[in-house]
């Protein structure tokens, strides 16, 4: 089955499974990277951390450049073949990393994974294809919940499998991807009809080209700017969370793992179950605005936390910020033509990837500067920086909404 004009709700859930496996596969390998890297040479843990950072950088750079390409190709050839191809390529990539004899092979594997990480763009394009205006926010929330669940479950499974060897998580990720491709070949339906496809242009299928095209839609480019700032602020959780907890509260792997799991579970619950009802009750603009506001006390609680229970409370409060991203996706998707949904999702993915390139270095350097023995000692400084970025994001959202917001254009106007 390669084409259908009436995708069923099962299509949404199968695409959610693809996103879940994509994120779980990425998380599976995280617990074993330190021992895997140190086992490939005479590297200390500190050196392994630096090498691991460059592996993350390699992944993020490749995703930044290739997410618009994957999104553009899905607008040309349809979502189904692109999703199956990228997931199949990830299967081969994990097999390569399971057999990697040197660090150079690991870097090659991360580069390939970054290229194929554009799956996110094609998957979210499927959501846009099959969603109505009323269900779009809820469905994007389901995608976010699927990714968050994979992020939570993946490292736990990877840690368990790592007890049986550093390469076992890569084997498991390979098997997961293979099963997904086989099932997808028989079960995944195409969501983009032939008459709604457009030609592929490399001039548009790159981060700059995609953003230039999106700039023709002022509200859309404004929301992308807000997402960039929001995700850049969130890099504190990605980059310095474990170091901050270890330094200030003497956290070990158990406490760090539990805190990350709590983050992921609450985000999955909020995005999977609350986006639709809250958006229906408050409207999309109020939902995003209120959600972003919750981030201010969250980062302040983290920055000034006198004990670890303030960190837990901050996580609970911060879960409300999970509403913003899928609702903004819904707002943007409603204003883009059917044949450019992949291009939109590619532009969003590139913006998010860019924060993964810039953010870790910026946040880590801020933490190092204020956590050493010289000058002002305030290890919570990265969270204050994130709070400032979030306030700018709120201002950018208010500006974009006041100046450009209106009801989505009629379908004929989007063509």
mmCIF file of C-alpha atoms in Angstrom:
data_model
loop_
_atom_site.group_PDB
_atom_site.id
_atom_site.type_symbol
_atom_site.label_atom_id
_atom_site.label_comp_id
_atom_site.label_asym_id
_atom_site.label_seq_id
_atom_site.Cartn_x
_atom_site.Cartn_y
_atom_site.Cartn_z
ATOM 1 C CA UNK A 1 0.000 0.000 0.000
ATOM 2 C CA UNK A 2 1.709 3.144 -1.150
ATOM 3 C CA UNK A 3 -1.009 5.726 -1.529
ATOM 4 C CA UNK A 4 -4.260 6.617 0.155
ATOM 5 C CA UNK A 5 -6.419 9.704 0.276
ATOM 6 C CA UNK A 6 -7.916 8.767 3.632
ATOM 7 C CA UNK A 7 -5.215 7.969 6.200
ATOM 8 C CA UNK A 8 -6.672 6.381 9.315
ATOM 9 C CA UNK A 9 -5.985 7.455 12.933
ATOM 10 C CA UNK A 10 -3.731 4.397 13.101
ATOM 11 C CA UNK A 11 -1.325 6.291 10.847
ATOM 12 C CA UNK A 12 -0.853 8.914 13.567
ATOM 13 C CA UNK A 13 -0.017 6.299 16.153
ATOM 14 C CA UNK A 14 2.369 4.445 13.882
ATOM 15 C CA UNK A 15 4.229 7.684 13.132
ATOM 16 C CA UNK A 16 4.315 8.317 16.893
ATOM 17 C CA UNK A 17 5.928 4.887 17.302
ATOM 18 C CA UNK A 18 8.579 5.865 14.735
ATOM 19 C CA UNK A 19 9.343 9.042 16.714
ATOM 20 C CA UNK A 20 9.427 7.033 19.955
ATOM 21 C CA UNK A 21 11.857 4.477 18.537
ATOM 22 C CA UNK A 22 13.989 7.250 17.033
ATOM 23 C CA UNK A 23 14.369 8.936 20.425
ATOM 24 C CA UNK A 24 14.678 5.641 22.318
ATOM 25 C CA UNK A 25 17.396 4.506 19.925
ATOM 26 C CA UNK A 26 19.292 7.728 20.551
ATOM 27 C CA UNK A 27 18.883 7.400 24.316
ATOM 28 C CA UNK A 28 19.861 3.731 24.358
ATOM 29 C CA UNK A 29 23.473 4.526 23.562
ATOM 30 C CA UNK A 30 23.957 7.397 26.053
ATOM 31 C CA UNK A 31 24.788 5.283 29.158
ATOM 32 C CA UNK A 32 27.531 3.284 27.408
ATOM 33 C CA UNK A 33 29.340 6.089 25.583
ATOM 34 C CA UNK A 34 31.791 6.860 28.455
ATOM 35 C CA UNK A 35 32.977 3.260 28.783
ATOM 36 C CA UNK A 36 32.866 2.711 25.016
ATOM 37 C CA UNK A 37 35.058 5.760 24.342
ATOM 38 C CA UNK A 38 37.552 5.016 27.120
ATOM 39 C CA UNK A 39 37.749 1.443 25.873
ATOM 40 C CA UNK A 40 38.840 2.643 22.423
ATOM 41 C CA UNK A 41 42.020 4.249 23.673
ATOM 42 C CA UNK A 42 43.919 5.578 26.651
ATOM 43 C CA UNK A 43 41.322 8.246 27.471
ATOM 44 C CA UNK A 44 40.363 9.566 30.894
ATOM 45 C CA UNK A 45 36.736 10.205 31.831
ATOM 46 C CA UNK A 46 37.302 13.945 31.338
ATOM 47 C CA UNK A 47 38.709 13.348 27.870
ATOM 48 C CA UNK A 48 35.846 10.972 27.108
ATOM 49 C CA UNK A 49 33.369 13.699 28.101
ATOM 50 C CA UNK A 50 35.016 16.098 25.652
ATOM 51 C CA UNK A 51 34.960 13.491 22.893
ATOM 52 C CA UNK A 52 31.311 12.761 23.711
ATOM 53 C CA UNK A 53 30.582 16.470 23.381
ATOM 54 C CA UNK A 54 32.135 16.513 19.913
ATOM 55 C CA UNK A 55 30.055 13.479 18.964
ATOM 56 C CA UNK A 56 26.935 15.403 19.994
ATOM 57 C CA UNK A 57 28.196 18.426 18.067
ATOM 58 C CA UNK A 58 28.689 16.286 14.941
ATOM 59 C CA UNK A 59 25.152 14.948 15.192
ATOM 60 C CA UNK A 60 23.645 18.404 15.707
ATOM 61 C CA UNK A 61 25.555 20.029 12.826
ATOM 62 C CA UNK A 62 24.519 17.341 10.362
ATOM 63 C CA UNK A 63 20.905 17.511 11.504
ATOM 64 C CA UNK A 64 20.946 21.298 11.178
ATOM 65 C CA UNK A 65 21.960 21.138 7.525
ATOM 66 C CA UNK A 66 20.025 18.060 6.433
ATOM 67 C CA UNK A 67 16.670 18.390 8.227
ATOM 68 C CA UNK A 68 15.393 20.820 5.527
ATOM 69 C CA UNK A 69 16.581 18.393 2.839
ATOM 70 C CA UNK A 70 14.660 15.491 4.402
ATOM 71 C CA UNK A 71 11.608 17.712 4.839
ATOM 72 C CA UNK A 72 11.816 18.953 1.237
ATOM 73 C CA UNK A 73 12.200 15.415 -0.104
ATOM 74 C CA UNK A 74 9.092 14.360 1.812
ATOM 75 C CA UNK A 75 7.190 17.191 0.077
ATOM 76 C CA UNK A 76 8.383 15.819 -3.269
ATOM 77 C CA UNK A 77 8.179 12.037 -2.879
ATOM 78 C CA UNK A 78 5.719 11.686 0.002
ATOM 79 C CA UNK A 79 6.160 11.001 3.705
ATOM 80 C CA UNK A 80 6.063 7.189 3.591
ATOM 81 C CA UNK A 81 9.164 6.479 1.451
ATOM 82 C CA UNK A 82 11.230 9.090 3.295
ATOM 83 C CA UNK A 83 10.291 7.742 6.721
ATOM 84 C CA UNK A 84 11.041 4.172 5.676
ATOM 85 C CA UNK A 85 14.349 5.142 4.044
ATOM 86 C CA UNK A 86 15.645 7.237 6.946
ATOM 87 C CA UNK A 87 14.633 4.639 9.531
ATOM 88 C CA UNK A 88 16.307 1.933 7.439
ATOM 89 C CA UNK A 89 19.452 4.044 7.171
ATOM 90 C CA UNK A 90 19.457 4.439 10.967
ATOM 91 C CA UNK A 91 19.274 0.650 11.237
ATOM 92 C CA UNK A 92 22.444 0.363 9.141
ATOM 93 C CA UNK A 93 24.053 3.181 11.138
ATOM 94 C CA UNK A 94 23.484 1.448 14.487
ATOM 95 C CA UNK A 95 24.913 -1.773 13.046
ATOM 96 C CA UNK A 96 27.964 0.215 11.948
ATOM 97 C CA UNK A 97 28.399 1.692 15.423
ATOM 98 C CA UNK A 98 27.982 -1.722 17.036
ATOM 99 C CA UNK A 99 30.986 -2.898 15.025
ATOM 100 C CA UNK A 100 32.965 0.381 15.122
ATOM 101 C CA UNK A 101 36.643 -0.418 15.823
ATOM 102 C CA UNK A 102 37.839 3.187 16.244
ATOM 103 C CA UNK A 103 36.610 6.630 17.214
ATOM 104 C CA UNK A 104 36.609 7.674 13.564
ATOM 105 C CA UNK A 105 33.892 5.086 12.912
ATOM 106 C CA UNK A 106 31.874 6.405 15.852
ATOM 107 C CA UNK A 107 32.052 9.914 14.408
ATOM 108 C CA UNK A 108 30.982 8.576 11.007
ATOM 109 C CA UNK A 109 28.052 6.846 12.661
ATOM 110 C CA UNK A 110 26.967 10.010 14.484
ATOM 111 C CA UNK A 111 27.237 11.989 11.241
ATOM 112 C CA UNK A 112 24.955 9.520 9.447
ATOM 113 C CA UNK A 113 22.532 9.562 12.379
ATOM 114 C CA UNK A 114 22.451 13.371 12.210
ATOM 115 C CA UNK A 115 21.626 13.298 8.496
ATOM 116 C CA UNK A 116 18.833 10.799 9.063
ATOM 117 C CA UNK A 117 17.664 12.675 12.153
ATOM 118 C CA UNK A 118 15.534 14.680 9.739
ATOM 119 C CA UNK A 119 12.983 11.891 10.257
ATOM 120 C CA UNK A 120 11.477 14.290 12.795
ATOM 121 C CA UNK A 121 10.576 16.697 9.985
ATOM 122 C CA UNK A 122 8.875 14.042 7.851
ATOM 123 C CA UNK A 123 7.026 12.600 10.859
ATOM 124 C CA UNK A 124 5.607 15.966 11.880
ATOM 125 C CA UNK A 125 4.650 16.627 8.265
ATOM 126 C CA UNK A 126 2.498 13.478 8.466
ATOM 127 C CA UNK A 127 0.774 14.983 11.497
ATOM 128 C CA UNK A 128 0.051 18.189 9.582
ATOM 129 C CA UNK A 129 -1.295 16.173 6.634
ATOM 130 C CA UNK A 130 -3.863 14.213 8.631
ATOM 131 C CA UNK A 131 -4.899 16.851 11.191
ATOM 132 C CA UNK A 132 -7.742 19.296 11.141
ATOM 133 C CA UNK A 133 -7.444 22.725 12.722
ATOM 134 C CA UNK A 134 -9.183 21.382 15.839
ATOM 135 C CA UNK A 135 -6.962 18.318 16.253
ATOM 136 C CA UNK A 136 -3.617 19.693 15.071
ATOM 137 C CA UNK A 137 -2.379 20.880 18.478
ATOM 138 C CA UNK A 138 -3.411 17.639 20.175
ATOM 139 C CA UNK A 139 -1.717 15.530 17.504
ATOM 140 C CA UNK A 140 1.535 17.483 17.677
ATOM 141 C CA UNK A 141 1.335 16.972 21.423
ATOM 142 C CA UNK A 142 1.148 13.214 20.882
ATOM 143 C CA UNK A 143 4.331 13.431 18.805
ATOM 144 C CA UNK A 144 6.037 15.355 21.591
ATOM 145 C CA UNK A 145 4.884 12.806 24.149
ATOM 146 C CA UNK A 146 6.193 9.971 21.986
ATOM 147 C CA UNK A 147 9.601 11.603 21.704
ATOM 148 C CA UNK A 148 9.693 12.410 25.413
ATOM 149 C CA UNK A 149 8.781 8.845 26.341
ATOM 150 C CA UNK A 150 11.538 7.506 24.127
ATOM 151 C CA UNK A 151 14.002 9.908 25.727
ATOM 152 C CA UNK A 152 13.007 8.637 29.198
ATOM 153 C CA UNK A 153 12.863 4.914 28.452
ATOM 154 C CA UNK A 154 15.869 4.709 26.121
ATOM 155 C CA UNK A 155 18.626 5.515 28.645
ATOM 156 C CA UNK A 156 17.127 3.134 31.201
ATOM 157 C CA UNK A 157 17.098 0.241 28.741
ATOM 158 C CA UNK A 158 20.544 1.231 27.492
ATOM 159 C CA UNK A 159 21.928 1.167 31.021
ATOM 160 C CA UNK A 160 20.488 -2.309 31.578
ATOM 161 C CA UNK A 161 21.778 -3.681 28.273
ATOM 162 C CA UNK A 162 25.141 -2.030 28.873
ATOM 163 C CA UNK A 163 25.707 -4.501 31.708
ATOM 164 C CA UNK A 164 26.065 -7.158 29.005
ATOM 165 C CA UNK A 165 28.501 -5.203 26.871
ATOM 166 C CA UNK A 166 29.105 -1.711 25.516
ATOM 167 C CA UNK A 167 27.850 -2.703 22.051
ATOM 168 C CA UNK A 168 24.539 -4.272 23.106
ATOM 169 C CA UNK A 169 22.516 -1.002 23.085
ATOM 170 C CA UNK A 170 23.588 -0.389 19.470
ATOM 171 C CA UNK A 171 22.424 -3.885 18.552
ATOM 172 C CA UNK A 172 19.092 -3.260 20.273
ATOM 173 C CA UNK A 173 18.645 0.075 18.470
ATOM 174 C CA UNK A 174 19.429 -1.626 15.155
ATOM 175 C CA UNK A 175 16.807 -4.310 15.804
ATOM 176 C CA UNK A 176 14.195 -1.714 16.795
ATOM 177 C CA UNK A 177 14.741 0.227 13.579
ATOM 178 C CA UNK A 178 14.616 -2.949 11.481
ATOM 179 C CA UNK A 179 11.303 -4.023 13.026
ATOM 180 C CA UNK A 180 9.903 -0.538 12.431
ATOM 181 C CA UNK A 181 10.851 -0.604 8.745
ATOM 182 C CA UNK A 182 9.288 -4.043 8.229
ATOM 183 C CA UNK A 183 6.046 -3.081 9.974
ATOM 184 C CA UNK A 184 5.992 0.283 8.250
ATOM 185 C CA UNK A 185 6.296 -1.327 4.835
ATOM 186 C CA UNK A 186 2.982 -3.085 5.415
ATOM 187 C CA UNK A 187 1.152 -0.728 7.767
ATOM 188 C CA UNK A 188 2.267 2.850 7.107
ATOM 189 C CA UNK A 189 -0.011 4.722 4.710
ATOM 190 C CA UNK A 190 0.990 7.701 2.612
ATOM 191 C CA UNK A 191 -0.492 10.968 3.903
ATOM 192 C CA UNK A 192 0.474 13.359 1.096
ATOM 193 C CA UNK A 193 -1.562 12.824 -2.099
ATOM 194 C CA UNK A 194 0.237 13.060 -5.417
ATOM 195 C CA UNK A 195 -1.610 16.218 -6.449
ATOM 196 C CA UNK A 196 -0.358 18.082 -3.367
ATOM 197 C CA UNK A 197 3.342 17.391 -3.922
ATOM 198 C CA UNK A 198 5.848 19.898 -5.275
ATOM 199 C CA UNK A 199 9.191 19.753 -7.004
ATOM 200 C CA UNK A 200 12.373 19.543 -4.930
ATOM 201 C CA UNK A 201 14.726 22.522 -4.961
ATOM 202 C CA UNK A 202 18.127 22.401 -3.270
ATOM 203 C CA UNK A 203 18.049 26.210 -3.136
ATOM 204 C CA UNK A 204 15.098 25.942 -0.763
ATOM 205 C CA UNK A 205 16.092 22.693 0.957
ATOM 206 C CA UNK A 206 18.752 24.150 3.241
ATOM 207 C CA UNK A 207 18.531 26.047 6.538
ATOM 208 C CA UNK A 208 18.929 29.490 4.949
ATOM 209 C CA UNK A 209 16.663 28.710 2.002
ATOM 210 C CA UNK A 210 13.952 27.269 4.258
ATOM 211 C CA UNK A 211 14.045 30.290 6.554
ATOM 212 C CA UNK A 212 13.860 32.657 3.569
ATOM 213 C CA UNK A 213 10.742 30.851 2.366
ATOM 214 C CA UNK A 214 9.234 30.868 5.870
ATOM 215 C CA UNK A 215 9.954 34.605 6.168
ATOM 216 C CA UNK A 216 7.163 35.132 3.634
ATOM 217 C CA UNK A 217 4.830 34.145 6.459
ATOM 218 C CA UNK A 218 5.565 36.676 9.243
ATOM 219 C CA UNK A 219 3.756 34.784 12.003
ATOM 220 C CA UNK A 220 5.576 31.574 11.071
ATOM 221 C CA UNK A 221 9.060 33.092 11.116
ATOM 222 C CA UNK A 222 8.159 34.812 14.385
ATOM 223 C CA UNK A 223 7.172 31.484 15.953
ATOM 224 C CA UNK A 224 10.400 29.876 14.707
ATOM 225 C CA UNK A 225 12.330 32.660 16.464
ATOM 226 C CA UNK A 226 10.382 31.979 19.660
ATOM 227 C CA UNK A 227 11.096 28.244 19.396
ATOM 228 C CA UNK A 228 14.802 28.958 18.885
ATOM 229 C CA UNK A 229 14.944 31.077 22.055
ATOM 230 C CA UNK A 230 12.857 28.590 24.011
ATOM 231 C CA UNK A 231 15.052 25.644 23.025
ATOM 232 C CA UNK A 232 18.233 27.627 23.603
ATOM 233 C CA UNK A 233 17.059 28.332 27.145
ATOM 234 C CA UNK A 234 16.308 24.628 27.617
ATOM 235 C CA UNK A 235 19.950 23.772 26.886
ATOM 236 C CA UNK A 236 20.660 24.255 30.598
ATOM 237 C CA UNK A 237 18.782 21.018 31.263
ATOM 238 C CA UNK A 238 20.764 19.284 28.538
ATOM 239 C CA UNK A 239 24.196 20.723 29.298
ATOM 240 C CA UNK A 240 24.696 21.568 32.983
ATOM 241 C CA UNK A 241 21.886 19.827 34.861
ATOM 242 C CA UNK A 242 23.929 16.847 36.059
ATOM 243 C CA UNK A 243 26.999 18.965 36.884
ATOM 244 C CA UNK A 244 24.885 21.506 38.804
ATOM 245 C CA UNK A 245 23.150 18.770 40.801
ATOM 246 C CA UNK A 246 26.439 17.044 41.552
ATOM 247 C CA UNK A 247 28.140 20.253 42.660
ATOM 248 C CA UNK A 248 25.343 21.795 44.723
ATOM 249 C CA UNK A 249 23.467 18.785 46.095
ATOM 250 C CA UNK A 250 26.044 15.997 45.776
ATOM 251 C CA UNK A 251 23.849 14.091 43.324
ATOM 252 C CA UNK A 252 25.061 10.776 41.996
ATOM 253 C CA UNK A 253 23.909 8.846 38.902
ATOM 254 C CA UNK A 254 20.782 7.665 40.745
ATOM 255 C CA UNK A 255 19.549 11.157 41.599
ATOM 256 C CA UNK A 256 20.454 12.531 38.179
ATOM 257 C CA UNK A 257 18.694 9.660 36.429
ATOM 258 C CA UNK A 258 15.560 10.002 38.554
ATOM 259 C CA UNK A 259 15.365 13.752 37.970
ATOM 260 C CA UNK A 260 15.716 13.346 34.193
ATOM 261 C CA UNK A 261 13.092 10.601 34.237
ATOM 262 C CA UNK A 262 10.694 12.869 36.145
ATOM 263 C CA UNK A 263 11.244 15.612 33.537
ATOM 264 C CA UNK A 264 10.507 13.234 30.696
ATOM 265 C CA UNK A 265 7.454 11.631 32.272
ATOM 266 C CA UNK A 266 5.804 14.944 33.126
ATOM 267 C CA UNK A 267 6.515 16.354 29.660
ATOM 268 C CA UNK A 268 5.046 13.218 28.055
ATOM 269 C CA UNK A 269 1.916 13.449 30.220
ATOM 270 C CA UNK A 270 1.423 17.155 29.479
ATOM 271 C CA UNK A 271 2.037 16.910 25.737
ATOM 272 C CA UNK A 272 0.214 13.616 25.296
ATOM 273 C CA UNK A 273 -2.878 14.360 27.361
ATOM 274 C CA UNK A 274 -3.308 18.068 28.080
ATOM 275 C CA UNK A 275 -2.474 19.971 24.889
ATOM 276 C CA UNK A 276 -5.826 19.345 23.206
ATOM 277 C CA UNK A 277 -8.099 20.111 26.193
ATOM 278 C CA UNK A 278 -6.121 23.181 27.314
ATOM 279 C CA UNK A 279 -5.925 24.632 23.796
ATOM 280 C CA UNK A 280 -9.650 24.071 23.332
ATOM 281 C CA UNK A 281 -10.441 25.863 26.579
ATOM 282 C CA UNK A 282 -7.954 28.766 26.403
ATOM 283 C CA UNK A 283 -7.272 29.125 22.686
ATOM 284 C CA UNK A 284 -3.872 28.734 21.055
ATOM 285 C CA UNK A 285 -2.467 32.190 21.868
ATOM 286 C CA UNK A 286 -3.333 32.133 25.568
ATOM 287 C CA UNK A 287 -2.130 28.550 25.883
ATOM 288 C CA UNK A 288 1.322 29.418 24.516
ATOM 289 C CA UNK A 289 1.608 32.654 26.498
ATOM 290 C CA UNK A 290 0.647 31.081 29.839
ATOM 291 C CA UNK A 291 2.839 28.063 29.147
ATOM 292 C CA UNK A 292 5.875 30.266 28.494
ATOM 293 C CA UNK A 293 5.202 32.266 31.659
ATOM 294 C CA UNK A 294 5.570 29.116 33.750
ATOM 295 C CA UNK A 295 9.189 28.931 32.633
ATOM 296 C CA UNK A 296 10.166 32.083 34.551
ATOM 297 C CA UNK A 297 9.535 30.727 38.082
ATOM 298 C CA UNK A 298 10.940 27.373 36.959
ATOM 299 C CA UNK A 299 14.361 28.771 36.074
ATOM 300 C CA UNK A 300 14.413 31.027 39.142
ATOM 301 C CA UNK A 301 13.699 28.042 41.386
ATOM 302 C CA UNK A 302 16.556 26.128 39.772
ATOM 303 C CA UNK A 303 18.990 29.061 40.022
ATOM 304 C CA UNK A 304 18.355 29.771 43.707
ATOM 305 C CA UNK A 305 17.343 26.296 44.931
ATOM 306 C CA UNK A 306 18.386 25.917 48.607
ATOM 307 C CA UNK A 307 17.874 22.146 48.482
ATOM 308 C CA UNK A 308 17.071 19.400 46.024
ATOM 309 C CA UNK A 309 13.335 19.508 46.764
ATOM 310 C CA UNK A 310 13.217 22.955 45.164
ATOM 311 C CA UNK A 311 14.630 21.311 42.060
ATOM 312 C CA UNK A 312 11.834 18.737 42.134
ATOM 313 C CA UNK A 313 9.257 21.489 42.598
ATOM 314 C CA UNK A 314 10.807 23.390 39.693
ATOM 315 C CA UNK A 315 10.465 20.316 37.473
ATOM 316 C CA UNK A 316 6.768 20.035 38.356
ATOM 317 C CA UNK A 317 6.134 23.717 37.627
ATOM 318 C CA UNK A 318 8.240 23.583 34.473
ATOM 319 C CA UNK A 319 6.177 20.736 33.027
ATOM 320 C CA UNK A 320 3.562 23.338 32.056
ATOM 321 C CA UNK A 321 6.022 24.792 29.530
ATOM 322 C CA UNK A 322 5.615 21.600 27.489
ATOM 323 C CA UNK A 323 2.322 22.980 26.152
ATOM 324 C CA UNK A 324 3.961 25.752 24.128
ATOM 325 C CA UNK A 325 5.902 23.858 21.467
ATOM 326 C CA UNK A 326 3.139 21.665 19.964
ATOM 327 C CA UNK A 327 0.634 24.535 19.967
ATOM 328 C CA UNK A 328 3.098 26.799 18.134
ATOM 329 C CA UNK A 329 3.638 23.982 15.638
ATOM 330 C CA UNK A 330 -0.123 23.903 15.129
ATOM 331 C CA UNK A 331 -0.267 27.681 14.619
ATOM 332 C CA UNK A 332 2.471 27.559 11.986
ATOM 333 C CA UNK A 333 1.224 24.464 10.197
ATOM 334 C CA UNK A 334 -2.222 26.009 9.708
ATOM 335 C CA UNK A 335 -0.659 28.850 7.715
ATOM 336 C CA UNK A 336 1.496 26.778 5.347
ATOM 337 C CA UNK A 337 0.290 25.015 2.197
ATOM 338 C CA UNK A 338 0.004 21.231 2.133
ATOM 339 C CA UNK A 339 2.922 20.874 -0.275
ATOM 340 C CA UNK A 340 5.313 22.795 2.020
ATOM 341 C CA UNK A 341 4.634 21.124 5.387
ATOM 342 C CA UNK A 342 7.879 19.144 5.147
ATOM 343 C CA UNK A 343 9.783 22.331 4.417
ATOM 344 C CA UNK A 344 8.244 23.972 7.491
ATOM 345 C CA UNK A 345 9.109 21.050 9.755
ATOM 346 C CA UNK A 346 12.626 20.988 8.326
ATOM 347 C CA UNK A 347 13.059 24.681 9.152
ATOM 348 C CA UNK A 348 11.843 24.069 12.716
ATOM 349 C CA UNK A 349 14.161 21.074 13.090
ATOM 350 C CA UNK A 350 17.123 23.153 11.883
ATOM 351 C CA UNK A 351 16.329 25.901 14.382
ATOM 352 C CA UNK A 352 16.202 23.335 17.190
ATOM 353 C CA UNK A 353 19.430 21.701 15.972
ATOM 354 C CA UNK A 354 21.169 25.077 15.941
ATOM 355 C CA UNK A 355 20.463 25.439 19.654
ATOM 356 C CA UNK A 356 22.173 22.072 20.176
ATOM 357 C CA UNK A 357 25.250 23.481 18.464
ATOM 358 C CA UNK A 358 25.374 26.821 20.279
ATOM 359 C CA UNK A 359 23.681 26.050 23.592
ATOM 360 C CA UNK A 360 25.907 23.413 25.232
ATOM 361 C CA UNK A 361 29.058 25.498 24.804
ATOM 362 C CA UNK A 362 27.368 28.701 25.978
ATOM 363 C CA UNK A 363 25.771 27.116 29.048
ATOM 364 C CA UNK A 364 28.832 25.047 29.980
ATOM 365 C CA UNK A 365 31.116 28.082 29.786
ATOM 366 C CA UNK A 366 28.705 30.116 31.918
ATOM 367 C CA UNK A 367 28.585 27.341 34.503
ATOM 368 C CA UNK A 368 32.367 26.960 34.549
ATOM 369 C CA UNK A 369 32.874 30.731 34.939
ATOM 370 C CA UNK A 370 30.593 31.011 37.976
ATOM 371 C CA UNK A 371 31.371 27.643 39.586
ATOM 372 C CA UNK A 372 35.155 27.939 39.916
ATOM 373 C CA UNK A 373 37.191 29.398 42.789
ATOM 374 C CA UNK A 374 37.719 32.814 41.206
ATOM 375 C CA UNK A 375 35.315 35.726 41.040
ATOM 376 C CA UNK A 376 31.624 35.527 41.908
ATOM 377 C CA UNK A 377 30.503 32.036 42.914
ATOM 378 C CA UNK A 378 26.999 31.378 41.603
ATOM 379 C CA UNK A 379 26.612 28.001 39.870
ATOM 380 C CA UNK A 380 22.959 28.761 39.159
ATOM 381 C CA UNK A 381 23.993 31.454 36.648
ATOM 382 C CA UNK A 382 23.101 29.341 33.539
ATOM 383 C CA UNK A 383 19.514 29.123 34.768
ATOM 384 C CA UNK A 384 19.344 32.902 35.129
ATOM 385 C CA UNK A 385 20.659 33.165 31.571
ATOM 386 C CA UNK A 386 17.903 30.787 30.479
ATOM 387 C CA UNK A 387 15.346 32.882 32.330
ATOM 388 C CA UNK A 388 16.514 35.957 30.414
ATOM 389 C CA UNK A 389 16.279 34.105 27.095
ATOM 390 C CA UNK A 390 12.771 32.975 27.979
ATOM 391 C CA UNK A 391 11.676 36.526 28.779
ATOM 392 C CA UNK A 392 12.962 37.612 25.347
ATOM 393 C CA UNK A 393 11.042 34.687 23.810
ATOM 394 C CA UNK A 394 7.844 35.834 25.521
ATOM 395 C CA UNK A 395 8.400 39.338 24.178
ATOM 396 C CA UNK A 396 8.977 37.984 20.670
ATOM 397 C CA UNK A 397 5.788 35.912 20.916
ATOM 398 C CA UNK A 398 3.710 38.893 22.031
ATOM 399 C CA UNK A 399 5.161 41.045 19.232
ATOM 400 C CA UNK A 400 4.483 38.407 16.555
ATOM 401 C CA UNK A 401 0.952 37.742 17.751
ATOM 402 C CA UNK A 402 -0.045 41.397 18.073
ATOM 403 C CA UNK A 403 1.352 42.284 14.671
ATOM 404 C CA UNK A 404 0.634 39.255 12.507
ATOM 405 C CA UNK A 405 -1.860 36.947 14.223
ATOM 406 C CA UNK A 406 -5.153 36.196 12.585
ATOM 407 C CA UNK A 407 -7.312 33.208 11.669
ATOM 408 C CA UNK A 408 -5.654 30.667 9.371
ATOM 409 C CA UNK A 409 -6.118 31.459 5.694
ATOM 410 C CA UNK A 410 -8.678 29.572 3.671
ATOM 411 C CA UNK A 411 -7.339 26.396 2.083
ATOM 412 C CA UNK A 412 -7.499 28.003 -1.368
ATOM 413 C CA UNK A 413 -5.280 30.857 -0.175
ATOM 414 C CA UNK A 414 -2.613 28.416 1.000
ATOM 415 C CA UNK A 415 -2.239 26.682 -2.341
#
